[in-house]
Amino acid sequence: MINNQNMSKTGRISGLFFFLLIGLATFQANAQDTGEDELGAWYMYFGMNRISDDWSIHSEAQFRFYETTSNFNQLLLRTGANYHISERAIATLGYAYIWTDPTFEDEPLQDAAFAGNSIDEHRIFQQFLLYNQVGKFKFEHRYRLEQRFLSQEFSANTTVTDTQHRARYRLQITYPLGDTFFINWYDEVFINLQSPIFGQNRLYLALGAKLNASTSIQAGFLKNSFTGADFNRLQLGVFFNPDLRKKDVQS
């Protein structure tokens, strides 16, 4: 039997997130025809599938746009094996594939030397998560090392390859607003292990909602800062963390 009360609650949550996204879109003031001045969007899925007491599988897909619903920028697919050291510590070894269109223009560039210059990246990463709580504030510390294998193809039958290494640290804080809603904030710094040292910084603030024990959603705003450039992005994320461990059946 369908629970009408749960349906009504889900409808109110969906409506709230719709109006939140509309409100955030108003920040796109004085936009110019450049990638930096446009308000883009990232649409994301994250999953942690627990398969045993010690192991879980990470799954992730991100679709990133220079503008909110058009001008595709980047596809990111990531997976990994998580080893649960304890309830407060997780180690991960994983792989990611990233396809990037580095140009903002909607139309293909007319210069044959630069037309179709997409970037393919294969990435191996090692990660360590630490959790702690102070009062109602939940803290997550994420340490990540990445080995990046990049290939950029140009239309003139030219391929440029490069290998880069990077370290990342993210501090994330979550604060509950009752049983359903919560606020999520993080700051993440990227440090290159080759020149230049500074890679980027991401500052994020979002409103989240728990739909059930395994599913939550977040809608927020990200400022992605590089040396001399800042990009503003809306983010809409779905988090699905089912427990796939076999349960003991007692007669």
mmCIF file of C-alpha atoms in Angstrom:
data_model
loop_
_atom_site.group_PDB
_atom_site.id
_atom_site.type_symbol
_atom_site.label_atom_id
_atom_site.label_comp_id
_atom_site.label_asym_id
_atom_site.label_seq_id
_atom_site.Cartn_x
_atom_site.Cartn_y
_atom_site.Cartn_z
ATOM 1 C CA MET A 1 0.000 0.000 0.000
ATOM 2 C CA ILE A 2 1.320 3.475 -0.922
ATOM 3 C CA ASN A 3 1.912 5.728 2.070
ATOM 4 C CA ASN A 4 0.260 9.055 1.188
ATOM 5 C CA GLN A 5 2.137 10.843 3.934
ATOM 6 C CA ASN A 6 5.509 9.750 2.488
ATOM 7 C CA MET A 7 4.401 10.784 -1.014
ATOM 8 C CA SER A 8 3.423 14.222 0.276
ATOM 9 C CA LYS A 9 6.762 14.589 2.076
ATOM 10 C CA THR A 10 8.696 13.617 -1.060
ATOM 11 C CA GLY A 11 6.677 16.094 -3.107
ATOM 12 C CA ARG A 12 7.449 18.938 -0.697
ATOM 13 C CA ILE A 13 11.163 18.093 -0.795
ATOM 14 C CA SER A 14 11.211 17.985 -4.605
ATOM 15 C CA GLY A 15 9.425 21.330 -4.800
ATOM 16 C CA LEU A 16 11.862 22.915 -2.362
ATOM 17 C CA PHE A 17 14.875 21.815 -4.386
ATOM 18 C CA PHE A 18 13.289 23.050 -7.632
ATOM 19 C CA PHE A 19 12.803 26.543 -6.230
ATOM 20 C CA LEU A 20 16.297 26.481 -4.701
ATOM 21 C CA LEU A 21 17.824 25.856 -8.125
ATOM 22 C CA ILE A 22 15.739 28.641 -9.662
ATOM 23 C CA GLY A 23 16.885 30.993 -6.920
ATOM 24 C CA LEU A 24 20.544 30.110 -7.399
ATOM 25 C CA ALA A 25 20.214 30.761 -11.122
ATOM 26 C CA THR A 26 19.581 34.450 -10.416
ATOM 27 C CA PHE A 27 23.239 34.773 -9.430
ATOM 28 C CA GLN A 28 24.084 34.735 -13.127
ATOM 29 C CA ALA A 29 24.196 38.551 -13.276
ATOM 30 C CA ASN A 30 26.068 40.530 -15.894
ATOM 31 C CA ALA A 31 27.011 37.327 -17.686
ATOM 32 C CA GLN A 32 29.286 37.766 -20.696
ATOM 33 C CA ASP A 33 30.059 35.458 -23.579
ATOM 34 C CA THR A 34 33.025 33.809 -21.841
ATOM 35 C CA GLY A 35 33.236 30.565 -19.938
ATOM 36 C CA GLU A 36 34.342 32.252 -16.727
ATOM 37 C CA ASP A 37 31.377 34.622 -16.568
ATOM 38 C CA GLU A 38 28.716 32.016 -17.297
ATOM 39 C CA LEU A 39 26.858 30.116 -14.592
ATOM 40 C CA GLY A 40 27.442 26.445 -15.291
ATOM 41 C CA ALA A 41 26.109 23.284 -13.682
ATOM 42 C CA TRP A 42 27.315 19.887 -12.513
ATOM 43 C CA TYR A 43 24.813 17.012 -12.372
ATOM 44 C CA MET A 44 26.187 14.173 -10.242
ATOM 45 C CA TYR A 45 25.569 10.658 -8.962
ATOM 46 C CA PHE A 46 27.515 9.055 -6.086
ATOM 47 C CA GLY A 47 27.158 5.544 -4.721
ATOM 48 C CA MET A 48 28.779 3.468 -1.996
ATOM 49 C CA ASN A 49 27.580 -0.131 -2.190
ATOM 50 C CA ARG A 50 28.480 -2.082 0.948
ATOM 51 C CA ILE A 51 29.201 -5.700 -0.024
ATOM 52 C CA SER A 52 30.760 -6.973 3.239
ATOM 53 C CA ASP A 53 31.738 -5.715 6.670
ATOM 54 C CA ASP A 54 35.163 -4.716 5.343
ATOM 55 C CA TRP A 55 34.521 -3.757 1.707
ATOM 56 C CA SER A 56 32.330 -1.480 -0.391
ATOM 57 C CA ILE A 57 32.319 -0.332 -4.018
ATOM 58 C CA HIS A 58 32.400 3.337 -4.979
ATOM 59 C CA SER A 59 30.543 4.414 -8.130
ATOM 60 C CA GLU A 60 30.277 7.940 -9.527
ATOM 61 C CA ALA A 61 29.168 9.804 -12.650
ATOM 62 C CA GLN A 62 29.318 13.556 -13.248
ATOM 63 C CA PHE A 63 28.035 15.578 -16.195
ATOM 64 C CA ARG A 64 29.466 19.100 -16.214
ATOM 65 C CA PHE A 65 28.245 21.982 -18.368
ATOM 66 C CA TYR A 66 29.663 25.431 -19.121
ATOM 67 C CA GLU A 67 26.059 26.669 -18.885
ATOM 68 C CA THR A 68 23.239 25.317 -16.747
ATOM 69 C CA THR A 69 21.738 22.960 -19.352
ATOM 70 C CA SER A 70 23.888 23.358 -22.467
ATOM 71 C CA ASN A 71 27.462 23.618 -23.776
ATOM 72 C CA PHE A 72 28.811 20.323 -22.446
ATOM 73 C CA ASN A 73 32.186 20.627 -20.715
ATOM 74 C CA GLN A 74 33.177 17.356 -19.051
ATOM 75 C CA LEU A 75 32.200 13.743 -18.402
ATOM 76 C CA LEU A 76 33.670 12.084 -15.304
ATOM 77 C CA LEU A 77 33.247 8.397 -14.435
ATOM 78 C CA ARG A 78 34.915 7.085 -11.276
ATOM 79 C CA THR A 79 34.942 3.805 -9.388
ATOM 80 C CA GLY A 80 36.976 2.249 -6.620
ATOM 81 C CA ALA A 81 37.248 -0.397 -3.911
ATOM 82 C CA ASN A 82 36.817 0.878 -0.340
ATOM 83 C CA TYR A 83 38.366 -0.923 2.613
ATOM 84 C CA HIS A 84 36.598 -0.022 5.863
ATOM 85 C CA ILE A 85 39.335 0.101 8.487
ATOM 86 C CA SER A 86 36.809 1.179 11.099
ATOM 87 C CA GLU A 87 33.619 3.219 11.322
ATOM 88 C CA ARG A 88 35.775 6.351 11.200
ATOM 89 C CA ALA A 89 38.379 5.437 8.555
ATOM 90 C CA ILE A 90 38.162 4.197 4.936
ATOM 91 C CA ALA A 91 40.977 3.557 2.424
ATOM 92 C CA THR A 92 40.255 3.503 -1.318
ATOM 93 C CA LEU A 93 42.052 2.466 -4.501
ATOM 94 C CA GLY A 94 40.287 3.546 -7.662
ATOM 95 C CA TYR A 95 40.192 4.513 -11.323
ATOM 96 C CA ALA A 96 38.550 7.386 -13.206
ATOM 97 C CA TYR A 97 37.939 8.241 -16.853
ATOM 98 C CA ILE A 98 37.469 11.905 -17.776
ATOM 99 C CA TRP A 99 36.556 13.365 -21.172
ATOM 100 C CA THR A 100 36.893 17.156 -21.419
ATOM 101 C CA ASP A 101 35.983 19.759 -23.995
ATOM 102 C CA PRO A 102 38.374 22.597 -23.031
ATOM 103 C CA THR A 103 36.699 25.233 -25.235
ATOM 104 C CA PHE A 104 33.688 27.266 -24.159
ATOM 105 C CA GLU A 105 32.321 27.970 -27.643
ATOM 106 C CA ASP A 106 29.174 26.125 -28.693
ATOM 107 C CA GLU A 107 30.209 26.061 -32.349
ATOM 108 C CA PRO A 108 33.321 24.150 -33.436
ATOM 109 C CA LEU A 109 36.388 26.318 -33.883
ATOM 110 C CA GLN A 110 37.081 27.139 -37.504
ATOM 111 C CA ASP A 111 40.854 26.863 -37.159
ATOM 112 C CA ALA A 112 41.688 23.291 -38.182
ATOM 113 C CA ALA A 113 44.668 23.217 -35.835
ATOM 114 C CA PHE A 114 42.402 23.554 -32.799
ATOM 115 C CA ALA A 115 39.103 22.018 -33.898
ATOM 116 C CA GLY A 116 38.067 18.894 -31.985
ATOM 117 C CA ASN A 117 40.773 19.274 -29.338
ATOM 118 C CA SER A 118 39.094 17.160 -26.669
ATOM 119 C CA ILE A 119 41.126 15.718 -23.788
ATOM 120 C CA ASP A 120 40.993 12.092 -22.640
ATOM 121 C CA GLU A 121 42.258 11.308 -19.156
ATOM 122 C CA HIS A 122 42.778 8.001 -17.408
ATOM 123 C CA ARG A 123 43.371 8.449 -13.705
ATOM 124 C CA ILE A 124 44.446 6.181 -10.860
ATOM 125 C CA PHE A 125 43.843 7.446 -7.335
ATOM 126 C CA GLN A 126 44.481 6.499 -3.720
ATOM 127 C CA GLN A 127 42.254 7.962 -1.019
ATOM 128 C CA PHE A 128 41.926 8.030 2.735
ATOM 129 C CA LEU A 129 38.787 9.206 4.604
ATOM 130 C CA LEU A 130 38.635 10.136 8.265
ATOM 131 C CA TYR A 131 35.402 10.977 10.125
ATOM 132 C CA ASN A 132 34.759 12.667 13.456
ATOM 133 C CA GLN A 133 31.916 14.546 15.137
ATOM 134 C CA VAL A 134 31.789 17.566 17.451
ATOM 135 C CA GLY A 135 28.288 18.111 18.836
ATOM 136 C CA LYS A 136 25.958 18.036 15.833
ATOM 137 C CA PHE A 137 28.737 18.935 13.389
ATOM 138 C CA LYS A 138 29.996 15.965 11.353
ATOM 139 C CA PHE A 139 33.486 16.304 9.872
ATOM 140 C CA GLU A 140 34.966 14.414 6.937
ATOM 141 C CA HIS A 141 38.649 14.719 5.998
ATOM 142 C CA ARG A 142 39.481 13.414 2.522
ATOM 143 C CA TYR A 143 43.093 12.914 1.431
ATOM 144 C CA ARG A 144 43.639 11.893 -2.199
ATOM 145 C CA LEU A 145 46.633 11.235 -4.477
ATOM 146 C CA GLU A 146 46.109 11.079 -8.256
ATOM 147 C CA GLN A 147 48.204 9.853 -11.163
ATOM 148 C CA ARG A 148 46.833 11.439 -14.328
ATOM 149 C CA PHE A 149 47.496 10.150 -17.854
ATOM 150 C CA LEU A 150 46.292 12.743 -20.367
ATOM 151 C CA SER A 151 45.964 12.645 -24.122
ATOM 152 C CA GLN A 152 44.844 15.562 -26.306
ATOM 153 C CA GLU A 153 44.113 14.958 -29.953
ATOM 154 C CA PHE A 154 44.168 17.723 -32.550
ATOM 155 C CA SER A 155 42.530 17.579 -35.952
ATOM 156 C CA ALA A 156 45.882 17.712 -37.753
ATOM 157 C CA ASN A 157 46.593 14.075 -36.745
ATOM 158 C CA THR A 158 48.591 15.278 -33.768
ATOM 159 C CA THR A 159 48.338 13.772 -30.280
ATOM 160 C CA VAL A 160 49.938 15.320 -27.217
ATOM 161 C CA THR A 161 50.312 13.141 -24.111
ATOM 162 C CA ASP A 162 51.301 14.055 -20.577
ATOM 163 C CA THR A 163 51.545 12.439 -17.142
ATOM 164 C CA GLN A 164 50.810 14.532 -14.055
ATOM 165 C CA HIS A 165 50.584 13.896 -10.321
ATOM 166 C CA ARG A 166 48.355 15.722 -7.870
ATOM 167 C CA ALA A 167 47.438 15.780 -4.174
ATOM 168 C CA ARG A 168 44.049 16.909 -2.854
ATOM 169 C CA TYR A 169 42.646 17.632 0.592
ATOM 170 C CA ARG A 170 38.970 18.292 1.330
ATOM 171 C CA LEU A 171 37.421 19.329 4.626
ATOM 172 C CA GLN A 172 33.662 18.714 4.652
ATOM 173 C CA ILE A 173 31.242 19.699 7.415
ATOM 174 C CA THR A 174 27.626 18.533 7.640
ATOM 175 C CA TYR A 175 25.054 20.000 10.025
ATOM 176 C CA PRO A 176 21.584 18.443 10.440
ATOM 177 C CA LEU A 177 18.418 20.546 10.252
ATOM 178 C CA GLY A 178 16.081 18.078 11.908
ATOM 179 C CA ASP A 179 15.578 14.508 10.724
ATOM 180 C CA THR A 180 15.324 15.219 6.978
ATOM 181 C CA PHE A 181 17.278 18.282 5.925
ATOM 182 C CA PHE A 182 20.935 19.157 6.413
ATOM 183 C CA ILE A 183 23.535 21.729 5.362
ATOM 184 C CA ASN A 184 26.722 20.565 3.660
ATOM 185 C CA TRP A 185 29.854 22.714 3.247
ATOM 186 C CA TYR A 186 33.326 21.878 2.020
ATOM 187 C CA ASP A 187 36.561 23.411 0.854
ATOM 188 C CA GLU A 188 39.028 21.424 -1.258
ATOM 189 C CA VAL A 189 42.514 22.436 -2.351
ATOM 190 C CA PHE A 190 44.408 20.826 -5.258
ATOM 191 C CA ILE A 191 48.214 20.786 -5.126
ATOM 192 C CA ASN A 192 50.192 19.771 -8.214
ATOM 193 C CA LEU A 193 53.315 17.700 -7.668
ATOM 194 C CA GLN A 194 54.908 19.513 -10.602
ATOM 195 C CA SER A 195 54.928 23.171 -11.646
ATOM 196 C CA PRO A 196 52.762 25.146 -11.051
ATOM 197 C CA ILE A 197 52.189 24.009 -7.462
ATOM 198 C CA PHE A 198 48.692 25.474 -7.011
ATOM 199 C CA GLY A 199 46.069 23.665 -9.065
ATOM 200 C CA GLN A 200 42.648 24.880 -7.936
ATOM 201 C CA ASN A 201 40.354 25.411 -4.961
ATOM 202 C CA ARG A 202 36.699 24.424 -4.651
ATOM 203 C CA LEU A 203 34.360 26.069 -2.154
ATOM 204 C CA TYR A 204 30.897 24.531 -1.858
ATOM 205 C CA LEU A 205 27.659 25.118 0.086
ATOM 206 C CA ALA A 206 24.478 23.053 -0.304
ATOM 207 C CA LEU A 207 21.141 22.112 1.175
ATOM 208 C CA GLY A 208 20.542 18.365 1.391
ATOM 209 C CA ALA A 209 17.638 16.076 2.184
ATOM 210 C CA LYS A 210 17.467 12.423 3.225
ATOM 211 C CA LEU A 211 14.776 10.669 1.213
ATOM 212 C CA ASN A 212 15.243 7.342 2.990
ATOM 213 C CA ALA A 213 17.936 5.310 4.758
ATOM 214 C CA SER A 214 20.041 4.864 1.609
ATOM 215 C CA THR A 215 19.184 7.869 -0.595
ATOM 216 C CA SER A 216 19.773 11.602 -0.285
ATOM 217 C CA ILE A 217 19.966 14.607 -2.600
ATOM 218 C CA GLN A 218 21.855 17.885 -2.485
ATOM 219 C CA ALA A 219 21.479 21.167 -4.353
ATOM 220 C CA GLY A 220 24.173 23.769 -3.927
ATOM 221 C CA PHE A 221 26.626 26.304 -5.297
ATOM 222 C CA LEU A 222 30.329 25.768 -6.082
ATOM 223 C CA LYS A 223 33.035 28.386 -6.667
ATOM 224 C CA ASN A 224 35.891 26.746 -8.549
ATOM 225 C CA SER A 225 38.992 28.957 -8.387
ATOM 226 C CA PHE A 226 42.114 28.706 -10.522
ATOM 227 C CA THR A 227 45.038 31.131 -10.777
ATOM 228 C CA GLY A 228 43.452 34.213 -12.304
ATOM 229 C CA ALA A 229 40.019 32.653 -12.962
ATOM 230 C CA ASP A 230 36.875 31.761 -10.982
ATOM 231 C CA PHE A 231 34.004 29.618 -12.232
ATOM 232 C CA ASN A 232 30.551 29.526 -10.599
ATOM 233 C CA ARG A 233 28.652 26.256 -10.813
ATOM 234 C CA LEU A 234 25.301 24.976 -9.613
ATOM 235 C CA GLN A 235 25.453 21.406 -8.341
ATOM 236 C CA LEU A 236 22.676 18.835 -8.147
ATOM 237 C CA GLY A 237 23.721 15.509 -6.650
ATOM 238 C CA VAL A 238 22.033 12.179 -5.939
ATOM 239 C CA PHE A 239 23.612 9.880 -3.322
ATOM 240 C CA PHE A 240 22.592 6.211 -3.270
ATOM 241 C CA ASN A 241 24.293 3.998 -0.663
ATOM 242 C CA PRO A 242 22.495 0.636 -0.416
ATOM 243 C CA ASP A 243 23.757 -2.045 1.938
ATOM 244 C CA LEU A 244 24.196 -5.192 -0.184
ATOM 245 C CA ARG A 245 25.501 -7.414 2.583
ATOM 246 C CA LYS A 246 23.618 -10.680 3.012
ATOM 247 C CA LYS A 247 21.564 -10.628 6.155
ATOM 248 C CA ASP A 248 21.413 -13.660 8.407
ATOM 249 C CA VAL A 249 17.978 -15.266 8.375
ATOM 250 C CA GLN A 250 16.959 -16.582 11.740
ATOM 251 C CA SER A 251 14.122 -19.096 12.070
#
